[in-house]
CSV table of C-alpha atoms in Angstrom, one decimal:
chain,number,residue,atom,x,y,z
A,1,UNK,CA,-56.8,-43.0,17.3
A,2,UNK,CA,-57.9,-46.4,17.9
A,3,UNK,CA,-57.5,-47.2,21.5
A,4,UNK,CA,-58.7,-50.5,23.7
A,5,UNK,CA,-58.8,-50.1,27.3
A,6,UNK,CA,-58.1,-53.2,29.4
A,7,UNK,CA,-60.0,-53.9,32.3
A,8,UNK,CA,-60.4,-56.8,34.9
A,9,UNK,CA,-64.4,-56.2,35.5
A,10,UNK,CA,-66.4,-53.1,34.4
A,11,UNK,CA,-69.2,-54.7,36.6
A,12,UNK,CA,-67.8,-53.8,39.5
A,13,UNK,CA,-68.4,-50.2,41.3
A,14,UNK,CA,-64.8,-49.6,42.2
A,15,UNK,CA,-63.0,-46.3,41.3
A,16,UNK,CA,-61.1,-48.1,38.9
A,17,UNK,CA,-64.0,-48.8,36.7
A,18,UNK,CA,-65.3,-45.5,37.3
A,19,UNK,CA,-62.0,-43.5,36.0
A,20,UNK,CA,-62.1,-46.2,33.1
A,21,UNK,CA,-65.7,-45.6,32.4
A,22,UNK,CA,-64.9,-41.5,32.7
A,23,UNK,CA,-61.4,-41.6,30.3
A,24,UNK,CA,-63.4,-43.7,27.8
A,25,UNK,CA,-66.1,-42.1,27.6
A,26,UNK,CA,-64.6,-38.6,26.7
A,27,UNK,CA,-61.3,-39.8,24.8
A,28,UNK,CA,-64.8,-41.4,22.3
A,29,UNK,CA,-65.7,-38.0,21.7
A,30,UNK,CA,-62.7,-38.0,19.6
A,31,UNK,CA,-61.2,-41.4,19.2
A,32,UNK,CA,-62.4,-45.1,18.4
A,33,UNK,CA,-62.7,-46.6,22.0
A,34,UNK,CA,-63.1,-49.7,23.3
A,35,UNK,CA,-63.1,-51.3,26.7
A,36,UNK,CA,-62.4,-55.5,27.1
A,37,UNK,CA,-63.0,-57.0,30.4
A,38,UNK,CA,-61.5,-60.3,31.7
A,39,UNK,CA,-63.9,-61.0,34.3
A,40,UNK,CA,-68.2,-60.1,34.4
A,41,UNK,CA,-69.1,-61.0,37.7
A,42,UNK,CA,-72.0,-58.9,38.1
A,43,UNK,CA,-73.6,-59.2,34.6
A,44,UNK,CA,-74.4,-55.5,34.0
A,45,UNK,CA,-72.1,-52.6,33.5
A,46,UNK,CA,-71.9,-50.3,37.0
A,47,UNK,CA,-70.9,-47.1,35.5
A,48,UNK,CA,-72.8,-46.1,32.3
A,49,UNK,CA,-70.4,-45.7,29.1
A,50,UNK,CA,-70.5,-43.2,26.5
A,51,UNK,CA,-72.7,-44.4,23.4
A,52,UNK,CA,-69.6,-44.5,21.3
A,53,UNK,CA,-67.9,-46.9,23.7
A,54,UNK,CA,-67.8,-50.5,22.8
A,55,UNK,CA,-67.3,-52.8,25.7
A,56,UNK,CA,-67.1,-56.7,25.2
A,57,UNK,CA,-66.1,-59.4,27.7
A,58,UNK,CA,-63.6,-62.0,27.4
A,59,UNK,CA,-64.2,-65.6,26.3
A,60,UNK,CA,-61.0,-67.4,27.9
A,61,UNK,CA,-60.7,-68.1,30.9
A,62,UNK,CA,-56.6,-68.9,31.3
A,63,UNK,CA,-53.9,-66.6,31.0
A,64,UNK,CA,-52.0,-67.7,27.5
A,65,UNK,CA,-55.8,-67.5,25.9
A,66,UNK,CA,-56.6,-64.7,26.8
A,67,UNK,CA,-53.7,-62.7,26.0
A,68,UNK,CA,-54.1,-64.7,22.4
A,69,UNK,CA,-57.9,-63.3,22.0
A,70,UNK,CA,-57.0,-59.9,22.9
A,71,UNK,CA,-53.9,-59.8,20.4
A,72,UNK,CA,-56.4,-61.0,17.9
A,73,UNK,CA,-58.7,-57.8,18.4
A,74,UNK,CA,-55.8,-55.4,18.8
A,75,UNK,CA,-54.9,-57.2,15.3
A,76,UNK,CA,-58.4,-57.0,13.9
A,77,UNK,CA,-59.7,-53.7,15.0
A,78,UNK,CA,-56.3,-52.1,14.3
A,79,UNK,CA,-55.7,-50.6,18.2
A,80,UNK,CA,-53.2,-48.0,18.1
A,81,UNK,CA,-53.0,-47.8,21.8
A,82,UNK,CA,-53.8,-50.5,24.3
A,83,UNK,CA,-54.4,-48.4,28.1
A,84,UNK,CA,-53.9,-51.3,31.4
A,85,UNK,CA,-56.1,-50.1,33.4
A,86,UNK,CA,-53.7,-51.5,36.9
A,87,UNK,CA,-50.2,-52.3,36.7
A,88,UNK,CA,-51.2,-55.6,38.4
A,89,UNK,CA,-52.4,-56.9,35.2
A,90,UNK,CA,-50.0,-55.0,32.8
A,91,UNK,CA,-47.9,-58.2,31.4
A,92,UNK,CA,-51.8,-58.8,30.1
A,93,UNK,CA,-51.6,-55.7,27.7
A,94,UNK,CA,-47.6,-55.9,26.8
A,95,UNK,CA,-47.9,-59.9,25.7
A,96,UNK,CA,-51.2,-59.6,23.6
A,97,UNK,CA,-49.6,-56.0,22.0
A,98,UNK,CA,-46.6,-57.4,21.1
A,99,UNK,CA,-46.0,-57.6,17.3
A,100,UNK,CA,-49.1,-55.7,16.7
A,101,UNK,CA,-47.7,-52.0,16.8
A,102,UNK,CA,-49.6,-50.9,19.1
A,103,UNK,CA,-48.5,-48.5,21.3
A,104,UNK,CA,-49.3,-49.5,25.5
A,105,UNK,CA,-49.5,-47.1,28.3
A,106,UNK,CA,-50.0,-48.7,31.9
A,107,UNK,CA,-51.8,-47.0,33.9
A,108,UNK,CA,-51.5,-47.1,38.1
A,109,UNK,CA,-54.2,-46.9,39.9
A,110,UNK,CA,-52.7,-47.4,43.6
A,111,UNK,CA,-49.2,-46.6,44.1
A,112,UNK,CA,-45.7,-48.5,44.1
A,113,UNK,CA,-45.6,-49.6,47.0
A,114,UNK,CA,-48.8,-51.5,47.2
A,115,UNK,CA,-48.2,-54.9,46.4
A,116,UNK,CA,-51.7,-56.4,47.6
A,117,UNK,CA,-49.6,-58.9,49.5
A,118,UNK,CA,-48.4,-60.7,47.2
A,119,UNK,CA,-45.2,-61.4,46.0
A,120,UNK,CA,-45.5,-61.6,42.3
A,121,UNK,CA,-46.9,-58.6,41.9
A,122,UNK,CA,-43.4,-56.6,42.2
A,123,UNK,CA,-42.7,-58.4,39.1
A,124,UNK,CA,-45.4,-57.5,37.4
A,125,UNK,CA,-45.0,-53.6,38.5
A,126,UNK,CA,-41.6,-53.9,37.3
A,127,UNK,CA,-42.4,-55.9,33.8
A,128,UNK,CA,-44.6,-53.3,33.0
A,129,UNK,CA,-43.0,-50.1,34.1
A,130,UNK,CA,-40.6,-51.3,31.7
A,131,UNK,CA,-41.8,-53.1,28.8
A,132,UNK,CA,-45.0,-50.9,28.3
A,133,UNK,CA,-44.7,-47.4,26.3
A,134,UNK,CA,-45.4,-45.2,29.5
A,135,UNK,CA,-46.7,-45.4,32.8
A,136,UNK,CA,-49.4,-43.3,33.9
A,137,UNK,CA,-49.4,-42.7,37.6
A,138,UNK,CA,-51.6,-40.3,40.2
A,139,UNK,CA,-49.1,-38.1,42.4
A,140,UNK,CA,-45.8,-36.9,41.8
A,141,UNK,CA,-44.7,-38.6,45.0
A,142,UNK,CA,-45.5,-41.5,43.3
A,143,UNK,CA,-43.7,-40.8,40.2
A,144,UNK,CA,-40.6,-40.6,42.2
A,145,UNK,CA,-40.9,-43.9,43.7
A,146,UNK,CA,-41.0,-45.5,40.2
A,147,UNK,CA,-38.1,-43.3,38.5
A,148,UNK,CA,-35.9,-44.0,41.9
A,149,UNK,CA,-37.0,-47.5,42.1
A,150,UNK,CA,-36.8,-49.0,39.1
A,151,UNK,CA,-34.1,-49.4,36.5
A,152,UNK,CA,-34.3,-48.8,32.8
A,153,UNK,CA,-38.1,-47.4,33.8
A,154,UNK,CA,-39.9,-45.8,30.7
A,155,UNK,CA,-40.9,-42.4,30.8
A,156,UNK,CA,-42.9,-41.9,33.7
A,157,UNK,CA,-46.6,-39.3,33.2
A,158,UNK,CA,-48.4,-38.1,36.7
A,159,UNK,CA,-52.1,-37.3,35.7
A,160,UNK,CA,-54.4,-37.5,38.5
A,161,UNK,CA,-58.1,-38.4,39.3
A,162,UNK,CA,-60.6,-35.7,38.3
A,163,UNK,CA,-63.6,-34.5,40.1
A,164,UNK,CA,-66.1,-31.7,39.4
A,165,UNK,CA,-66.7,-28.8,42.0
A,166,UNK,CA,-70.4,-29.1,43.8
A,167,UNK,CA,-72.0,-25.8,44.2
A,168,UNK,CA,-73.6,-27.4,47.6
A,169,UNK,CA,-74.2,-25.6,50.8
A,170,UNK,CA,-71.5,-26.5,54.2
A,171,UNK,CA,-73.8,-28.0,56.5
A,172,UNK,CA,-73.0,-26.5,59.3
A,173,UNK,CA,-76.0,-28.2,61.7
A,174,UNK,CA,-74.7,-31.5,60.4
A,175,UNK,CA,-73.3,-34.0,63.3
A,176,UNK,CA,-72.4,-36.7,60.8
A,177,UNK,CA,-68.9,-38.4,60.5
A,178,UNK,CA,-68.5,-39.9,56.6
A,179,UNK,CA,-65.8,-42.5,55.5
A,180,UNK,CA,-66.7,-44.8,52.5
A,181,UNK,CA,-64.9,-47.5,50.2
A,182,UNK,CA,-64.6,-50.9,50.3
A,183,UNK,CA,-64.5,-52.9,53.3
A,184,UNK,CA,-61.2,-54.9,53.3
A,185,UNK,CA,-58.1,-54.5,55.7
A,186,UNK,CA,-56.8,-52.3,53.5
A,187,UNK,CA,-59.0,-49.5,54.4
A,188,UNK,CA,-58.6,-49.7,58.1
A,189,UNK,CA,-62.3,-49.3,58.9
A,190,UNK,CA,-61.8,-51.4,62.3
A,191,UNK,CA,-59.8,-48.4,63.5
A,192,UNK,CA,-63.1,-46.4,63.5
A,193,UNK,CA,-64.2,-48.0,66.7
A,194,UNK,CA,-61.4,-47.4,68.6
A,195,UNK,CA,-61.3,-43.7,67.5
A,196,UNK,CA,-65.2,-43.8,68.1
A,197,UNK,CA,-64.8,-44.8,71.8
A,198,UNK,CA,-62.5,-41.3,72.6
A,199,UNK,CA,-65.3,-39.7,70.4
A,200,UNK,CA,-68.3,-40.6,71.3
A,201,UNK,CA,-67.7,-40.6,75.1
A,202,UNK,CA,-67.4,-36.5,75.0
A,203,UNK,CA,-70.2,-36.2,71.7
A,204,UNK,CA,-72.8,-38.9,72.3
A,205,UNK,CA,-75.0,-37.0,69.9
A,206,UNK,CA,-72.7,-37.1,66.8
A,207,UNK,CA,-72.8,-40.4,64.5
A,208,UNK,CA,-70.3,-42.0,62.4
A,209,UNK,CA,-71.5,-43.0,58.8
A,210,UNK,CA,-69.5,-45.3,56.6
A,211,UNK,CA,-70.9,-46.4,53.2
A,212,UNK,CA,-69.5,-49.7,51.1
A,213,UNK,CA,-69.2,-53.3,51.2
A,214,UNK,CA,-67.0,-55.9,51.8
A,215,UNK,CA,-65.3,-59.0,53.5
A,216,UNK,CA,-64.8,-57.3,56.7
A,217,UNK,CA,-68.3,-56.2,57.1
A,218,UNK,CA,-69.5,-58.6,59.4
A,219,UNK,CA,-66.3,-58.5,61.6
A,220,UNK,CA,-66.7,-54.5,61.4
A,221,UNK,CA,-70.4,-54.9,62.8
A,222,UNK,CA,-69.5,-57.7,65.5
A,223,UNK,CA,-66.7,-55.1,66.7
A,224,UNK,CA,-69.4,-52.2,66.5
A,225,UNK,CA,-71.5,-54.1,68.6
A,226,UNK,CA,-68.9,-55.4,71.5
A,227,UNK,CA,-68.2,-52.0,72.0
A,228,UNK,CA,-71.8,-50.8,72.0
A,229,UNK,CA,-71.6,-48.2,69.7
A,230,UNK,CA,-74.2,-48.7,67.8
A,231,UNK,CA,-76.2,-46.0,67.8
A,232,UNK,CA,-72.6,-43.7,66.9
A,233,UNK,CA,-71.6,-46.0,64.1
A,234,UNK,CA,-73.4,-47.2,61.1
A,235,UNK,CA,-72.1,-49.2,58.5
A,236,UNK,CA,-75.0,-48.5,56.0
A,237,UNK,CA,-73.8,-50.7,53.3
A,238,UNK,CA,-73.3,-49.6,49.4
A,239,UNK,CA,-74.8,-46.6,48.3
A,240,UNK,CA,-75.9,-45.1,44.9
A,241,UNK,CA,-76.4,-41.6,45.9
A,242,UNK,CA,-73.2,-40.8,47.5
A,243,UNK,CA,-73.2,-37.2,47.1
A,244,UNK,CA,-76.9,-36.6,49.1
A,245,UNK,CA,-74.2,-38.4,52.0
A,246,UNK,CA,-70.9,-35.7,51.4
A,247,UNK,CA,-74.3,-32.6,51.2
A,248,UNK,CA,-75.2,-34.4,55.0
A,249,UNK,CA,-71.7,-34.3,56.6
A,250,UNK,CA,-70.4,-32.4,58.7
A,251,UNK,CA,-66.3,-33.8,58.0
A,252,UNK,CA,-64.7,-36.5,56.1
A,253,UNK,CA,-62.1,-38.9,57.5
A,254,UNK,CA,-59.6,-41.4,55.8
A,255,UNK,CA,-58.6,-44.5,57.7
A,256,UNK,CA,-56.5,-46.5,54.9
A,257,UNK,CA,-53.1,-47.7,55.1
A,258,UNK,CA,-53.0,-47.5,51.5
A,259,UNK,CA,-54.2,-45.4,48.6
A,260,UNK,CA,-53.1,-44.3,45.1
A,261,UNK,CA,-55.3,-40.9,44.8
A,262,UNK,CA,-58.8,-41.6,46.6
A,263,UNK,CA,-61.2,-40.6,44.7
A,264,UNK,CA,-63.8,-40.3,48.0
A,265,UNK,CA,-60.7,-37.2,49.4
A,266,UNK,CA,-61.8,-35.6,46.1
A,267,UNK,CA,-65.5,-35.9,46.0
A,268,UNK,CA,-65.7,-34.8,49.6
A,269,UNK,CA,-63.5,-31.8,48.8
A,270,UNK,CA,-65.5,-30.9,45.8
A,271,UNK,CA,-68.5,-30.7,48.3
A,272,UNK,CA,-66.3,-28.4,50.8
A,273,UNK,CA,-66.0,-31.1,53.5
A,274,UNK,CA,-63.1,-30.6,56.0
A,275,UNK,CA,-60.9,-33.9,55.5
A,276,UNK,CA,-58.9,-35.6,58.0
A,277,UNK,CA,-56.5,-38.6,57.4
A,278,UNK,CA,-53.6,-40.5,57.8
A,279,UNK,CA,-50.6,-39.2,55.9
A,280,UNK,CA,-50.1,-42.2,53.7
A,281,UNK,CA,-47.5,-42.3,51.1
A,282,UNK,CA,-49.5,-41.1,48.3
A,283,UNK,CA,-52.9,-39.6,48.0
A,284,UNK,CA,-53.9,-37.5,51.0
A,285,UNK,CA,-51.3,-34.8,51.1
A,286,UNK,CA,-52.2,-33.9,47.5
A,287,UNK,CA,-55.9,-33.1,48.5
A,288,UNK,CA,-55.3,-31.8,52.3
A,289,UNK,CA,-53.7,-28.9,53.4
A,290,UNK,CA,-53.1,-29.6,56.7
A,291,UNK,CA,-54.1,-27.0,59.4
A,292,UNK,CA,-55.9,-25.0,56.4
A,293,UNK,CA,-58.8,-27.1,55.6
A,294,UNK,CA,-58.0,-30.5,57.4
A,295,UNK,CA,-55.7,-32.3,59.2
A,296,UNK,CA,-52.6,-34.9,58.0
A,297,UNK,CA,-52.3,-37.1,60.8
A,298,UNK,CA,-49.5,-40.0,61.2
A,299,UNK,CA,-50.7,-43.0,60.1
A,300,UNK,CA,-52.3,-44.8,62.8
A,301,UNK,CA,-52.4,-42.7,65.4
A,302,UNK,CA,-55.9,-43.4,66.9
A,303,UNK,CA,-55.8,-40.9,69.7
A,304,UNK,CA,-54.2,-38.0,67.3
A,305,UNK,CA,-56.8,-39.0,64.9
A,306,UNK,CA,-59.8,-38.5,67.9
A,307,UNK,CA,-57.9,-35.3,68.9
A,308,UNK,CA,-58.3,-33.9,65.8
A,309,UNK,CA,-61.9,-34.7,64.8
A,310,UNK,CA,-63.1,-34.1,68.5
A,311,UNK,CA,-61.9,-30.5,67.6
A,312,UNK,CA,-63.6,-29.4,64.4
A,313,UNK,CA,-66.8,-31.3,66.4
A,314,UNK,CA,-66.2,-28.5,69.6
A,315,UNK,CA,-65.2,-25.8,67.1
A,316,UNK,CA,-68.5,-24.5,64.7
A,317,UNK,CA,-66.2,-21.6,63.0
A,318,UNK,CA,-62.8,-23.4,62.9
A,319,UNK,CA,-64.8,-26.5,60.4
A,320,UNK,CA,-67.1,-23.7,58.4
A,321,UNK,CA,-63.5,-22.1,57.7
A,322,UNK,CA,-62.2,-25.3,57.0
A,323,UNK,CA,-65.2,-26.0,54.5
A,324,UNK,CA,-64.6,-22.6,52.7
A,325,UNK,CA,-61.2,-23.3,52.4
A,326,UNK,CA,-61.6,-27.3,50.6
A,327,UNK,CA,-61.3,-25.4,47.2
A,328,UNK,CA,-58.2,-24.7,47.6
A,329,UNK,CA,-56.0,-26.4,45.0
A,330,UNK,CA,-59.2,-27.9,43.1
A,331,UNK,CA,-57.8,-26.5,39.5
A,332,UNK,CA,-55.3,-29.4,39.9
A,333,UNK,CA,-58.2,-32.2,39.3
A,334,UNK,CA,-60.0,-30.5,37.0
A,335,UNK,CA,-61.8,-32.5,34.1
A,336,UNK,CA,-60.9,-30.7,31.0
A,337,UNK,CA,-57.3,-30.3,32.0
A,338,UNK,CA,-57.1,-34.0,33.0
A,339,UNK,CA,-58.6,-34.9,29.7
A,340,UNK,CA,-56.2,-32.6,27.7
A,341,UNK,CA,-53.5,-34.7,29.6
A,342,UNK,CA,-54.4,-37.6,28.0
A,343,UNK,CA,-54.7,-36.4,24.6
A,344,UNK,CA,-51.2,-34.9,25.1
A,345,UNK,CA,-49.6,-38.3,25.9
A,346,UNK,CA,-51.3,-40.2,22.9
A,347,UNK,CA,-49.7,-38.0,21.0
A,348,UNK,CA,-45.9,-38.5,22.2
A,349,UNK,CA,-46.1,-41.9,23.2
């Protein structure tokens, strides 16, 4: 097949790009592949691509021309199968696909329910989960949402986020807290130093490690320093070798108020961290069994939250059992089976 992803910018080191660069990269193995993006902000690709991937960049800059340059590739190349990376930017995909025969799958990235505050987007969700040719969502939780939700809704595909098991050692000397991921309200990060304060008064000697970027970062630092736990939390900025920081922790933990499938629950289970988060609507129940090898914890509950990570801290054999027991369930996000899940769809759709 001949298949174009579309993406908003392949510059940027989100997990979005990375599952785009992933998919494309070993659909080329057997497939024509192609990736567009709308924006370039960076100037260099963040995640390598396969050889046999083609990436270009969009020359318009509005809507209407944009969606009439890409239709004139899907025409020219002969695309069989246009993939949205986002449901956000879905209508994108449909409008330049239409009269083309191409075939579009939409793929969600978050979850239904995530709207980014803002009230168009519904409308796009909705556009797209019925107008494209299927949707492509992470959890089955979040399959229902669409199928209940939405009316006349095309056929509906769960395929979730892959990750590949580390053969890595528990670190059981290790005194280090981990969270990571962009630093915006979304991900709750400011709820760290409140948590931190319950923590660090009974374990001075453990610190609190979170990697990424963002708008809140100076707000998250101010906060840090107010409460004077400087020492205890570090906000150590984007990282390139995130798995030396999962090989140097001790647990993982998951603030967010919202997630499609978080990709950092995975990577820190494929390194046998015990995982503690709030039990949003879709993502962390999928990775976490709770009680076996983490904790599900109602979303926002700062002092359950302490509770529970102030217990694995006091309880050596209780985390290493925890650790040993992060497997669990890993055949579900395997890479070849992932992949084959793909190549099953293209064929139906």
């Amino acid at each position: 097949m001949n298949i174009l992803f579309l993406e908003g910018d392949m510059s940027r080191s989100g997990g979005t790009e990375r599952m785009t660069a992933w998919l494309s990269s070993n659909l080329a193995q057997t497939h024509k592949v192609s990736i567009i993006s709308l924006h370039f902000q960076h100037g260099q690709l963040f995640f390598p691509l396969d050889e046999n991937v083609y990436h270009s960049i969009l020359k318009a800059s509005q809507t209407p021309a944009r969606i009439q340059e890409i239709h004139k590739f899907i025409r020219k190349e002969t695309i069989d199968v246009v993939i949205n990376v986002d449901t956000g930017m879905g209508y994108i995909g449909i409008l330049a696909a239409t009269g083309t025969g191409a075939k579009v799958i939409t793929w969600e990235h978050s979850n239904y329910y995530n709207n980014w505050n803002s009230r168009l987007f519904p409308h796009l969700r909705k556009f797209a989960a019925r107008k494209s040719s299927a949707i492509v969502v992470l959890t089955e939780r979040d399959k229902y949402n669409y199928e209940t939700n939405i009316k006349r809704c095309v056929p509906v595909t769960v395929i979730a986020n892959p990750v590949k098991k580390q053969e890595n050692e528990y670190n059981e000397a290790s005194k280090t807290i981990l969270s990571a991921g962009a630093l915006g309200k979304i991900k709750r990060f400011d709820l760290i130093v409140s948590i931190g304060k319950i923590i660090f008064e009974k374990h001075p000697d453990w610190q609190w490690v979170i990697c990424g970027d963002g708008p809140e970062r100076e707000d998250l630092l101010r906060k840090t320093a107010e409460a004077k736990m400087q020492k205890n939390i570090c906000f150590c900025g984007s990282v390139s070798d995130m798995d030396s920081k999962y090989r140097q922790a001790a647990m993982y933990v998951l603030t967010s108020e919202m997630e499609g499938l978080p990709m950092v629950l995975l990577e820190a289970k494929s390194h046998g961290l015990p995982i503690i988060s709030f039990d949003i609507e879709t993502g962390p129940s999928e990775v976490i069994r709770d009680g076996v090898n983490g904790y599900l914890i109602e979303s926002g509950d700062v002092h359950k939250m302490a509770d529970r990570i102030c217990r694995l801290i006091e309880d050596e054999s209780l985390r290493t059992e925890f650790a040993k027991n992060a497997v669990l369930d890993m055949e579900k996000f395997d890479e070849e089976m992932i992949v084959n899940k793909w190549e099953q769809l293209l064929k139906e759709i």
